[in-house]
Short mmCIF file of C-alpha atoms and ligand atoms in Angstrom, two decimals:
data_model
loop_
_atom_site.label_atom_id
_atom_site.label_comp_id
_atom_site.label_asym_id
_atom_site.label_seq_id
_atom_site.Cartn_x
_atom_site.Cartn_y
_atom_site.Cartn_z
CA UNK A 1350 106.44 -0.25 101.49
CA UNK A 1351 107.27 -4.11 101.14
CA UNK A 1352 107.48 -5.62 97.28
CA UNK A 1353 105.21 -7.92 96.05
CA UNK A 1354 107.85 -10.57 95.51
CA UNK A 1355 109.55 -10.36 99.27
CA UNK A 1356 106.76 -10.39 100.89
CA UNK A 1357 106.54 -14.05 99.19
CA UNK A 1358 110.19 -14.51 99.67
CA UNK A 1359 109.05 -13.43 103.04
CA UNK A 1360 106.06 -16.10 103.69
CA UNK A 1361 106.71 -19.17 105.94
CA UNK A 1362 104.56 -20.65 104.16
CA UNK A 1363 103.90 -19.20 100.64
CA UNK A 1364 103.32 -21.44 97.84
CA UNK A 1365 105.48 -21.80 94.51
CA UNK A 1366 104.45 -17.66 93.12
CA UNK A 1367 102.24 -17.72 89.82
CA UNK A 1368 104.04 -17.84 86.83
CA UNK A 1369 102.49 -15.68 84.84
CA UNK A 1370 101.37 -13.49 87.37
CA UNK A 1371 103.91 -10.41 87.84
CA UNK A 1372 103.78 -10.11 83.49
CA UNK A 1373 99.98 -10.18 84.76
CA UNK A 1374 99.76 -7.33 86.74
CA UNK A 1375 102.91 -5.23 84.57
CA UNK A 1376 100.31 -5.89 82.09
CA UNK A 1377 96.70 -4.25 83.98
CA UNK A 1378 99.46 -1.58 86.04
CA UNK A 1379 100.13 -0.42 82.56
CA UNK A 1380 96.18 0.19 81.87
CA UNK A 1381 94.87 1.17 84.68
CA UNK A 1382 95.26 4.75 86.14
CA UNK A 1383 97.39 4.09 89.19
CA UNK A 1384 98.64 0.82 90.91
CA UNK A 1385 95.12 -0.20 91.57
CA UNK A 1386 93.13 -0.81 88.18
CA UNK A 1387 90.05 -2.14 89.35
CA UNK A 1388 88.63 0.45 91.77
CA UNK A 1389 85.95 2.90 90.93
CA UNK A 1390 85.57 -0.16 87.86
CA UNK A 1391 82.38 0.47 86.05
CA UNK A 1392 81.28 -1.71 83.08
CA UNK A 1393 78.33 -1.27 80.58
CA UNK A 1394 74.90 -0.98 81.80
CA UNK A 1395 73.24 -4.40 81.81
CA UNK A 1396 69.43 -4.48 80.73
CA UNK A 1397 68.89 -8.35 82.27
CA UNK A 1398 72.42 -9.97 84.75
CA UNK A 1399 72.68 -13.53 84.43
CA UNK A 1400 73.82 -15.05 87.18
CA UNK A 1401 75.13 -18.68 86.99
CA UNK A 1402 75.13 -19.74 90.67
CA UNK A 1403 77.64 -22.28 91.68
CA UNK A 1404 77.46 -24.42 94.92
CA UNK A 1405 73.06 -25.30 95.79
CA UNK A 1406 73.69 -25.83 98.89
CA UNK A 1407 72.07 -24.07 102.29
CA UNK A 1408 74.11 -20.70 101.08
CA UNK A 1409 73.54 -21.06 96.93
CA UNK A 1410 69.35 -22.93 97.56
CA UNK A 1411 69.03 -19.60 100.02
CA UNK A 1412 70.54 -17.04 97.84
CA UNK A 1413 69.28 -18.39 94.43
CA UNK A 1414 65.80 -18.06 96.11
CA UNK A 1415 66.08 -13.90 96.70
CA UNK A 1416 67.75 -12.97 93.44
CA UNK A 1417 65.29 -14.35 91.37
CA UNK A 1418 62.71 -11.70 92.45
CA UNK A 1419 65.24 -8.97 92.41
CA UNK A 1420 64.52 -6.49 89.44
CA UNK A 1421 66.30 -7.07 86.47
CA UNK A 1422 68.04 -10.91 87.52
CA UNK A 1423 67.35 -14.01 86.08
CA UNK A 1424 69.06 -16.72 87.06
CA UNK A 1425 69.79 -18.38 83.66
CA UNK A 1426 71.98 -21.38 85.43
CA UNK A 1427 72.96 -23.95 87.80
CA UNK A 1428 75.58 -26.02 88.47
CA UNK A 1429 76.02 -28.40 91.44
CA UNK A 1430 77.48 -31.84 91.26
CA UNK A 1431 74.49 -33.99 93.68
CA UNK A 1432 71.18 -34.12 91.35
CA UNK A 1433 69.00 -33.53 94.93
CA UNK A 1434 70.79 -30.16 95.25
CA UNK A 1435 70.55 -29.53 91.79
CA UNK A 1436 66.43 -30.41 91.36
CA UNK A 1437 65.45 -28.21 94.79
CA UNK A 1438 67.09 -25.60 92.90
CA UNK A 1439 64.83 -25.68 90.20
CA UNK A 1440 62.16 -26.33 91.53
CA UNK A 1441 62.52 -23.66 94.26
CA UNK A 1442 62.81 -21.76 90.79
CA UNK A 1443 60.06 -23.17 89.64
CA UNK A 1444 58.04 -21.60 92.65
CA UNK A 1445 58.28 -18.02 91.98
CA UNK A 1446 57.67 -19.07 88.00
CA UNK A 1447 60.85 -18.04 87.32
CA UNK A 1448 62.60 -19.96 83.89
CA UNK A 1449 64.37 -23.35 84.78
CA UNK A 1450 67.44 -22.13 84.87
CA UNK A 1451 70.17 -24.15 82.03
CA UNK A 1452 72.00 -26.51 84.33
CA UNK A 1453 75.59 -27.55 85.00
CA UNK A 1454 76.31 -31.50 86.42
CA UNK A 1455 79.90 -32.49 87.94
CA UNK A 1456 83.23 -31.80 89.64
CA UNK A 1457 84.61 -29.62 86.55
CA UNK A 1458 80.72 -28.57 85.37
CA UNK A 1459 81.65 -25.12 86.58
CA UNK A 1460 84.49 -24.83 84.11
CA UNK A 1461 82.59 -25.24 81.15
CA UNK A 1462 79.06 -23.16 82.70
CA UNK A 1463 82.37 -19.99 82.79
CA UNK A 1464 83.29 -21.04 79.47
CA UNK A 1465 79.54 -20.57 78.18
CA UNK A 1466 77.72 -18.04 77.02
CA UNK A 1467 74.95 -17.62 79.44
CA UNK A 1468 75.57 -15.88 82.24
CA UNK A 1469 77.28 -12.15 83.36
CA UNK A 1470 77.87 -13.25 86.57
CA UNK A 1471 79.05 -16.11 88.82
CA UNK A 1472 77.94 -16.89 91.72
CA UNK A 1473 80.02 -18.75 93.82
CA UNK A 1474 78.79 -21.14 96.83
CA UNK A 1475 80.75 -23.71 96.99
CA UNK A 1476 83.24 -24.64 100.30
CA UNK A 1477 86.21 -23.09 100.96
CA UNK A 1478 88.30 -25.22 99.23
CA UNK A 1479 86.30 -23.99 95.70
CA UNK A 1480 86.16 -20.66 96.34
CA UNK A 1481 89.43 -19.84 93.86
CA UNK A 1482 89.05 -22.48 91.64
CA UNK A 1483 85.88 -21.45 90.35
CA UNK A 1484 86.39 -17.87 90.71
CA UNK A 1485 89.54 -18.16 88.28
CA UNK A 1486 87.72 -19.79 85.74
CA UNK A 1487 85.01 -17.18 86.22
CA UNK A 1488 87.28 -14.84 85.49
CA UNK A 1489 89.16 -16.50 82.94
CA UNK A 1490 85.93 -17.02 81.35
CA UNK A 1491 85.46 -12.81 80.95
CA UNK A 1492 82.20 -13.23 83.62
CA UNK A 1493 82.02 -10.97 86.61
CA UNK A 1494 82.77 -13.13 90.07
CA UNK A 1495 81.37 -12.98 93.15
CA UNK A 1496 82.25 -15.20 95.59
CA UNK A 1497 81.07 -16.65 99.08
CA UNK A 1498 82.86 -15.20 102.71
CA UNK A 1499 86.14 -16.21 102.21
CA UNK A 1500 87.24 -15.52 99.51
CA UNK A 1501 90.98 -16.67 98.98
CA UNK A 1502 92.72 -17.37 102.18
CA UNK A 1503 96.95 -17.58 100.85
CA UNK A 1504 98.32 -14.32 100.21
CA UNK A 1505 99.42 -16.28 96.93
CA UNK A 1506 95.86 -16.71 95.99
CA UNK A 1507 95.34 -12.77 96.60
CA UNK A 1508 97.63 -11.99 94.78
CA UNK A 1509 95.64 -13.93 91.31
CA UNK A 1510 92.26 -13.13 91.73
CA UNK A 1511 93.79 -9.51 91.94
CA UNK A 1512 95.61 -10.25 88.42
CA UNK A 1513 92.93 -11.81 87.08
CA UNK A 1514 90.31 -9.67 87.13
CA UNK A 1515 92.90 -6.72 86.33
CA UNK A 1516 93.94 -9.25 82.76
CA UNK A 1517 90.18 -9.81 82.64
CA UNK A 1518 88.50 -6.64 83.43
CA UNK A 1519 85.85 -8.09 85.35
CA UNK A 1520 84.38 -8.05 88.78
CA UNK A 1521 86.14 -9.73 91.91
CA UNK A 1522 84.06 -9.12 94.64
CA UNK A 1523 83.92 -10.79 98.73
CA UNK A 1524 80.20 -11.35 99.20
CA UNK A 1525 80.63 -9.56 102.38
CA UNK A 1526 76.89 -9.53 103.41
CA UNK A 1527 77.38 -7.64 107.07
CA UNK A 1528 78.24 -4.86 105.24
CA UNK A 1529 75.02 -4.48 104.97
CA UNK A 1530 74.41 -5.18 109.12
CA UNK A 1531 71.69 -2.02 110.24
CA UNK A 1532 74.43 -1.53 113.48
CA UNK A 1533 77.15 -1.61 110.67
CA UNK A 1534 75.66 0.82 108.74
CA UNK A 1535 74.25 3.01 111.63
CA UNK A 1536 77.77 3.07 112.57
CA UNK A 1537 79.63 3.91 109.23
CA UNK A 1538 76.66 6.81 109.02
CA UNK A 1539 77.76 8.25 112.14
CA UNK A 1540 81.79 8.21 111.55
CA UNK A 1541 80.89 9.84 107.38
CA UNK A 1542 78.50 12.54 109.65
CA UNK A 1543 80.78 12.85 112.39
CA UNK A 1544 79.32 11.82 115.48
CA UNK A 1545 81.92 9.64 116.98
CA UNK A 1546 84.59 12.41 116.30
CA UNK A 1547 87.40 11.15 114.91
CA UNK A 1548 88.18 7.01 115.36
CA UNK A 1549 91.34 5.37 117.37
CA UNK A 1550 89.78 1.69 117.73
CA UNK A 1551 87.56 -0.97 116.07
CA UNK A 1552 86.76 -4.45 117.13
CA UNK A 1553 85.49 -7.51 115.39
CA UNK A 1554 84.70 -10.85 115.08
CA UNK A 1555 83.03 -13.89 114.42
CA UNK A 1556 82.37 -15.60 117.06
CA UNK A 1557 79.70 -18.23 116.74
CA UNK A 1558 78.99 -21.29 118.14
CA UNK A 1559 79.02 -23.96 115.40
CA UNK A 1560 80.37 -27.25 117.43
CA UNK A 1561 77.45 -28.64 115.39
CA UNK A 1562 79.82 -29.19 112.47
CA UNK A 1563 81.21 -31.67 114.49
CA UNK A 1564 78.27 -33.38 114.62
CA UNK A 1565 76.43 -36.84 113.02
CA UNK A 1566 73.75 -34.78 111.94
CA UNK A 1567 75.56 -33.30 108.38
CA UNK A 1568 75.13 -35.11 104.99
CA UNK A 1569 79.54 -36.21 104.15
CA UNK A 1570 79.27 -33.63 101.74
CA UNK A 1571 79.15 -30.83 104.61
CA UNK A 1572 81.85 -31.81 106.60
CA UNK A 1573 84.32 -29.17 104.12
CA UNK A 1574 83.95 -27.11 107.22
CA UNK A 1575 85.26 -28.90 110.18
CA UNK A 1576 88.03 -30.46 107.53
CA UNK A 1577 89.64 -26.71 107.29
CA UNK A 1578 89.65 -25.99 110.73
CA UNK A 1579 91.92 -29.78 111.25
CA UNK A 1580 94.72 -28.09 108.92
CA UNK A 1581 94.59 -25.03 109.89
CA UNK A 1582 95.20 -22.45 112.40
CA UNK A 1583 94.51 -18.90 113.50
CA UNK A 1584 91.00 -17.17 111.61
CA UNK A 1585 89.85 -18.68 108.71
CA UNK A 1586 87.32 -16.14 108.53
CA UNK A 1587 88.13 -13.13 109.55
CA UNK A 1588 85.97 -10.33 107.54
CA UNK A 1589 82.33 -10.38 108.35
CA UNK A 1590 84.30 -8.81 111.74
CA UNK A 1591 86.10 -6.94 109.91
CA UNK A 1592 85.46 -5.90 106.86
CA UNK A 1593 81.87 -3.22 107.81
CA UNK A 1594 84.85 -1.66 109.58
CA UNK A 1595 87.32 -1.94 106.68
CA UNK A 1596 84.74 0.85 105.35
CA UNK A 1597 84.08 2.76 107.88
CA UNK A 1598 87.68 3.21 108.92
CA UNK A 1599 88.81 4.20 105.19
CA UNK A 1600 90.66 1.17 104.59
CA UNK A 1601 92.69 0.81 101.48
CA UNK A 1602 90.76 5.08 100.98
CA UNK A 1603 92.60 7.17 102.57
CA UNK A 1604 94.70 4.17 104.79
CA UNK A 1605 95.21 0.56 105.14
CA UNK A 1606 96.67 -2.00 107.00
CA UNK A 1607 100.41 -1.58 107.82
CA UNK A 1608 101.07 -4.93 110.09
CA UNK A 1609 99.16 -7.62 112.03
CA UNK A 1610 100.02 -9.95 115.43
CA UNK A 1611 97.86 -13.49 116.34
CA UNK A 1612 97.70 -15.53 118.57
CA UNK A 1613 95.44 -19.02 119.88
CA UNK A 1614 93.63 -19.97 122.86
CA UNK A 1615 94.08 -23.63 122.93
CA UNK A 1616 91.47 -25.52 121.80
CA UNK A 1617 89.96 -27.12 125.31
CA UNK A 1618 86.46 -26.46 124.86
CA UNK A 1619 85.89 -28.27 120.96
CA UNK A 1620 88.35 -31.23 123.15
CA UNK A 1621 85.36 -31.05 125.64
CA UNK A 1622 82.81 -31.72 123.52
CA UNK A 1623 85.30 -34.20 121.20
CA UNK A 1624 84.55 -36.33 124.11
CA UNK A 1625 81.27 -35.68 125.62
CA UNK A 1626 79.60 -34.37 122.95
CA UNK A 1627 79.53 -36.45 119.96
CA UNK A 1628 76.90 -39.67 119.14
CA UNK A 1629 78.87 -43.24 119.97
CA UNK A 1630 79.95 -44.18 116.40
CA UNK A 1631 80.37 -40.83 115.52
CA UNK A 1632 83.64 -40.94 112.73
CA UNK A 1633 85.55 -37.49 114.39
CA UNK A 1634 85.16 -38.41 117.74
CA UNK A 1635 88.88 -38.39 118.93
CA UNK A 1636 89.67 -35.88 115.93
CA UNK A 1637 91.39 -32.85 117.35
CA UNK A 1638 91.24 -29.86 115.19
CA UNK A 1639 94.42 -27.04 115.01
CA UNK A 1640 91.98 -23.97 115.26
CA UNK A 1641 92.18 -22.75 118.81
CA UNK A 1642 88.47 -22.78 120.93
CA UNK A 1643 89.72 -17.62 120.53
CA UNK A 1644 92.08 -17.14 117.51
CA UNK A 1645 92.59 -13.10 118.85
CA UNK A 1646 94.70 -11.12 116.36
CA UNK A 1647 95.52 -7.33 116.73
CA UNK A 1648 96.10 -4.90 113.42
CA UNK A 1649 97.55 -1.18 112.61
CA UNK A 1650 96.87 0.60 109.62
CA UNK A 1651 100.09 3.25 108.56
CA UNK A 1652 97.32 5.83 109.98
CA UNK A 1653 97.66 4.92 113.62
CA UNK A 1654 94.97 3.11 114.10
CA UNK A 1655 94.13 -0.24 115.67
CA UNK A 1656 91.66 -2.69 114.70
CA UNK A 1657 90.67 -5.78 117.37
CA UNK A 1658 89.69 -9.14 115.08
CA UNK A 1659 88.05 -12.43 117.24
CA UNK A 1660 87.64 -15.81 115.87
CA UNK A 1661 85.27 -18.63 117.41
CA UNK A 1662 83.51 -21.26 116.46
CA UNK A 1663 84.03 -23.60 119.21
CA UNK A 1664 82.81 -22.37 123.08
CA UNK A 1665 80.02 -22.46 124.51
CA UNK A 1666 78.65 -18.49 123.34
CA UNK A 1667 76.26 -16.67 122.18
CA UNK A 1668 76.81 -14.47 118.69
CA UNK A 1669 78.60 -11.29 118.22
CA UNK A 1670 80.66 -9.65 115.91
CA UNK A 1671 81.18 -7.51 118.15
CA UNK A 1672 81.32 -4.43 116.03
CA UNK A 1673 82.76 -1.90 118.35
CA UNK A 1674 84.12 1.53 116.29
CA UNK A 1675 85.61 4.68 119.39
CA UNK A 1676 85.94 7.62 118.09
CA UNK A 1677 86.78 10.80 119.61
CA UNK A 1678 84.09 11.85 121.01
CA UNK A 1679 82.02 8.64 121.55
CA UNK A 1680 81.62 4.75 121.19
CA UNK A 1681 79.34 2.68 119.26
CA UNK A 1682 79.15 -0.88 119.28
CA UNK A 1683 76.57 -4.15 118.68
CA UNK A 1684 75.83 -7.18 120.55
CA UNK A 1685 73.52 -6.13 122.10
CA UNK A 1686 73.80 -2.58 120.27
CA UNK A 1687 75.07 0.48 122.43
CA UNK A 1688 76.27 3.44 122.09
CA UNK A 1689 77.85 6.17 124.83
CA UNK A 1690 79.02 10.27 123.03
CA UNK A 1691 80.43 13.01 124.77
CA UNK A 1692 78.18 15.20 124.42
CA UNK A 1693 76.62 18.33 122.08
CA UNK A 1694 80.49 18.16 119.97
CA UNK A 1695 81.87 19.69 123.30
CA UNK A 1696 83.92 18.24 125.79
CA UNK A 1697 82.35 17.16 129.26
CA UNK A 1698 84.89 16.14 131.38
CA UNK A 1699 84.40 12.46 132.16
CA UNK A 1700 80.37 12.34 132.98
CA UNK A 1701 78.69 12.31 128.62
CA UNK A 1702 79.82 8.97 128.17
CA UNK A 1703 81.06 7.25 131.36
CA UNK A 1704 77.79 4.83 131.08
CA UNK A 1705 76.63 3.43 127.91
CA UNK A 1706 73.27 6.09 127.00
CA UNK A 1707 69.59 4.81 128.34
CA UNK A 1708 67.45 2.35 125.80
CA UNK A 1709 65.14 5.52 124.57
CA UNK A 1710 68.22 7.86 123.27
CA UNK A 1711 69.98 5.42 121.61
CA UNK A 1712 67.60 4.58 119.66
CA UNK A 1713 66.86 7.88 119.89
CA UNK A 1714 71.14 7.88 118.13
CA UNK A 1715 69.70 4.90 115.99
CA UNK A 1716 66.79 6.12 114.10
CA UNK A 1717 68.38 9.47 112.89
CA UNK A 1718 71.49 8.71 111.67
CA UNK A 1719 69.80 5.27 110.07
CA UNK A 1720 71.93 4.60 106.77
CA UNK A 1721 69.97 6.29 103.61
CA UNK A 1722 70.72 2.06 102.33
CA UNK A 1723 67.81 1.10 104.98
CA UNK A 1724 65.72 3.86 104.65
CA UNK A 1725 64.63 3.16 101.61
CA UNK A 1726 64.58 -0.36 101.57
CA UNK A 1727 65.14 -1.55 104.93
CA UNK A 1728 61.43 -2.99 105.23
CA UNK A 1729 62.03 -4.67 101.76
CA UNK A 1730 64.36 -5.93 102.73
CA UNK A 1731 63.45 -7.63 106.66
CA UNK A 1732 60.81 -9.36 104.55
CA UNK A 1733 62.40 -10.49 101.70
CA UNK A 1734 65.05 -12.16 104.31
CA UNK A 1735 68.26 -13.23 105.18
CA UNK A 1736 70.27 -12.40 108.57
CA UNK A 1737 67.45 -9.86 109.02
CA UNK A 1738 67.49 -8.53 105.34
CA UNK A 1739 70.93 -7.54 105.42
CA UNK A 1740 71.74 -10.77 102.75
CA UNK A 1741 69.02 -9.49 100.11
CA UNK A 1742 70.17 -5.82 100.75
CA UNK A 1743 73.54 -6.90 99.61
CA UNK A 1744 71.67 -9.30 97.03
CA UNK A 1745 70.25 -5.65 95.89
CA UNK A 1746 72.49 -3.28 95.94
CA UNK A 1747 75.41 -5.32 93.29
CA UNK A 1748 72.76 -5.68 91.16
CA UNK A 1749 71.52 -2.36 91.27
CA UNK A 1750 75.04 -1.50 90.74
CA UNK A 1751 75.44 -3.61 87.65
CA UNK A 1752 72.09 -2.62 85.92
CA UNK A 1753 73.10 0.88 85.77
CA UNK A 1754 77.05 1.04 85.86
CA UNK A 1755 77.86 2.33 88.77
CA UNK A 1756 81.31 0.89 90.65
CA UNK A 1757 80.31 -1.95 92.91
CA UNK A 1758 80.65 -1.02 97.34
CA UNK A 1759 83.95 -3.15 97.37
CA UNK A 1760 86.26 -4.67 94.90
CA UNK A 1761 89.11 -7.22 94.63
CA UNK A 1762 91.53 -5.38 96.64
CA UNK A 1763 89.11 -4.98 98.91
CA UNK A 1764 88.37 -8.31 99.58
CA UNK A 1765 92.31 -9.39 99.10
CA UNK A 1766 93.52 -7.36 101.60
CA UNK A 1767 90.87 -9.29 103.90
CA UNK A 1768 91.08 -12.82 102.65
CA UNK A 1769 95.34 -12.83 102.38
CA UNK A 1770 95.05 -12.35 107.00
CA UNK A 1771 93.50 -16.44 106.77
CA UNK A 1772 97.52 -17.26 106.20
CA UNK A 1773 98.79 -14.30 107.94
CA UNK A 1774 96.78 -14.90 111.80
CA UNK A 1775 97.85 -18.74 111.09
CA UNK A 1776 101.38 -17.52 110.79
CA UNK A 1777 101.77 -15.13 113.14
CA UNK A 1778 99.84 -17.28 115.79
CA UNK A 1779 101.80 -20.67 115.22
CA UNK A 1780 105.08 -18.57 115.60
CA UNK A 1781 104.82 -16.36 118.90
CA UNK A 1782 101.92 -14.25 117.07
CA UNK A 1783 105.29 -12.79 115.01
CA UNK A 1784 104.19 -9.97 113.73
CA UNK A 1785 103.62 -9.87 109.53
CA UNK A 1786 103.25 -7.46 106.94
CA UNK A 1787 100.05 -7.35 105.12
CA UNK A 1788 100.36 -6.36 101.85
CA UNK A 1789 99.17 -3.32 100.12
CA UNK A 1790 97.66 -4.99 96.80
CA UNK A 1791 96.43 -1.62 95.58
CA UNK A 1792 100.05 -1.17 95.02
CA UNK A 1793 99.80 2.57 96.67
CA UNK A 1794 96.64 3.48 95.15
CA UNK A 1795 94.87 3.71 98.38
CA UNK A 1796 96.74 6.68 99.45
CA UNK A 1797 94.63 8.66 96.43
CA UNK A 1798 91.46 6.31 97.00
CA UNK A 1799 87.29 8.22 97.55
CA UNK A 1800 85.95 6.55 100.34
CA UNK A 1801 82.91 5.04 100.10
CA UNK A 1802 80.19 7.68 100.62
CA UNK A 1803 76.31 6.92 101.47
CA UNK A 1804 75.57 4.74 99.28
CA UNK A 1805 71.85 3.85 98.24
CA UNK A 1806 69.24 2.99 95.61
CA UNK A 1807 66.87 5.00 93.79
CA UNK A 1808 63.32 3.02 92.88
CA UNK A 1809 62.88 4.47 90.24
CA UNK A 1810 65.54 2.33 88.83
CA UNK A 1811 64.73 -1.60 91.53
CA UNK A 1812 60.76 -2.33 91.11
CA UNK A 1813 59.69 -5.00 92.73
N1 NAD B 93 77.03 -14.54 104.18
C1 NAD B 93 77.10 -15.50 104.91
O1 NAD B 93 75.90 -15.72 106.09
C2 NAD B 93 76.94 -16.68 104.73
C3 NAD B 93 76.29 -17.63 105.43
C4 NAD B 93 76.94 -19.31 105.74
C5 NAD B 93 77.20 -19.96 104.61
N2 NAD B 93 78.55 -18.84 103.55
C6 NAD B 93 79.67 -18.86 102.28
O2 NAD B 93 78.85 -19.71 101.79
C7 NAD B 93 79.97 -20.64 101.21
C8 NAD B 93 78.26 -22.37 101.25
O3 NAD B 93 78.34 -22.67 102.27
P1 NAD B 93 77.21 -23.61 102.28
O4 NAD B 93 76.88 -24.00 103.97
O5 NAD B 93 75.98 -23.40 101.73
O6 NAD B 93 77.94 -25.37 102.39
P2 NAD B 93 76.94 -26.49 101.48
O7 NAD B 93 77.76 -27.47 101.89
O8 NAD B 93 76.11 -26.03 102.75
O9 NAD B 93 76.72 -26.01 100.22
C9 NAD B 93 78.14 -25.96 99.14
C10 NAD B 93 77.79 -27.25 98.11
O10 NAD B 93 78.37 -27.13 97.38
C11 NAD B 93 78.34 -28.64 96.11
N3 NAD B 93 79.67 -27.77 95.49
C12 NAD B 93 81.20 -29.10 96.20
N4 NAD B 93 81.66 -29.15 95.62
C13 NAD B 93 80.71 -28.53 93.87
C14 NAD B 93 82.06 -28.78 92.63
N5 NAD B 93 83.28 -28.92 92.11
N6 NAD B 93 80.72 -27.56 91.41
C15 NAD B 93 79.73 -27.47 91.90
N7 NAD B 93 79.77 -27.84 92.62
C16 NAD B 93 79.94 -28.40 94.44
C17 NAD B 93 78.25 -29.03 97.66
O11 NAD B 93 77.48 -30.28 96.33
C18 NAD B 93 77.01 -28.29 97.59
O12 NAD B 93 75.98 -28.10 97.66
C19 NAD B 93 80.73 -21.26 102.42
O13 NAD B 93 82.04 -20.20 101.79
C20 NAD B 93 80.84 -20.43 102.57
O14 NAD B 93 81.08 -20.12 103.86
C21 NAD B 93 78.47 -17.18 104.15
#
């Protein structure tokens, strides 16, 4: 198996290795039960989870409004570079009759917050360029850190996240809300109950027309995403489509991603939009992006499964994360939700799954195999909102786990395994789709790590 140093040596544009990294890794590995001491990591139950939110933009303020309504959660501090965003955050909390948070303001103020005794958790909803610096500062300050997607973009940064979490013994989790989507969780349950048989292939995507990222309607501070796409090819946003599939397919829990190939289409749709879709005087007129209109990647797991992953933000098309999972006994897909099964455990030669099942039968399956978590708080989540309720379920779960002293649903190894694909897809796509190894951030612990179970929330400990 390729070790970390070999991997970096082979990497064509990985940055220099962090000087202390080897030492940190050795120390953490020596402390842990296996090569992945943060697998199943728990800390003492917290009576109240004090949260500090760094980055009070669209996502940060939306999240703060939801999180502050969760039982046992207190937004104790906020941090941004802009007075207007800080004022909005304070007003949002005041409207909900929450105590005023402590304010940290300025481009480096997150460091003081991370070193303070004000909070237990940093909720990192900054632009992509700041994800890693904020997360490392949080962990080095002894705080658990939850970082928005994509949490880290290079192999080297992913190792830094892993090694720092291990050394500091804190949670470092990616905030992948799509894990908690109703169809993603239904699919997970269908696989756990054996309804789809053995999974052989899956497809996921972030297919979202985001051409508006170049228009001139945003305030200047929101063009960081556009800037990223100008500088990078490949797939910089793999996690919405991929992480739910990884849990369903036991990646890092009995299986792992072995290698990946990636290909970019030309970006004619974005060029067309830039030529005809912008108002006169837009400073971005005439600029070009490195990101292709459609990026497609193929992943093979050590256990022989395949994953097709797509990314497109610059073509006219409806939103889709695909979420197709093909098993030996049937297939489930989303956008829209569809299912076709072989039947009641028997083989019908080319019959029962030949067409998608009709809506009535498909909806019966949807109800019957609804994930326990959706049964428990699905209705409340829909009321509380956030992408149809999945944001609320995500935040309900991590806060519940911290308060109960339970392991979180995903670990720093999941963050690293999926985040590093940003670099790998870019490298592969710009090198004739060369196949690249996906590093094993668990250092072999994936072989014995338990599969994810059907997690839930006990309402006796979750009084809203
Ligand atoms: N999971 C999801 O469904 C989802 C949806 C939207 C966005 N996101 C993610 O959320 C993150 C933020 O996205 P957004 O749309 O809210 O962006 P945004 O541009 O609206 O907000 C970013 C905020 O960070 C602040 N900021 C910039 N530099 C800072 C610094 N040095 N210290 C503190 N604050 C700083 C900005 O002032 C701004 O308020 C991104 O990672 C994005 O990918 C996730």
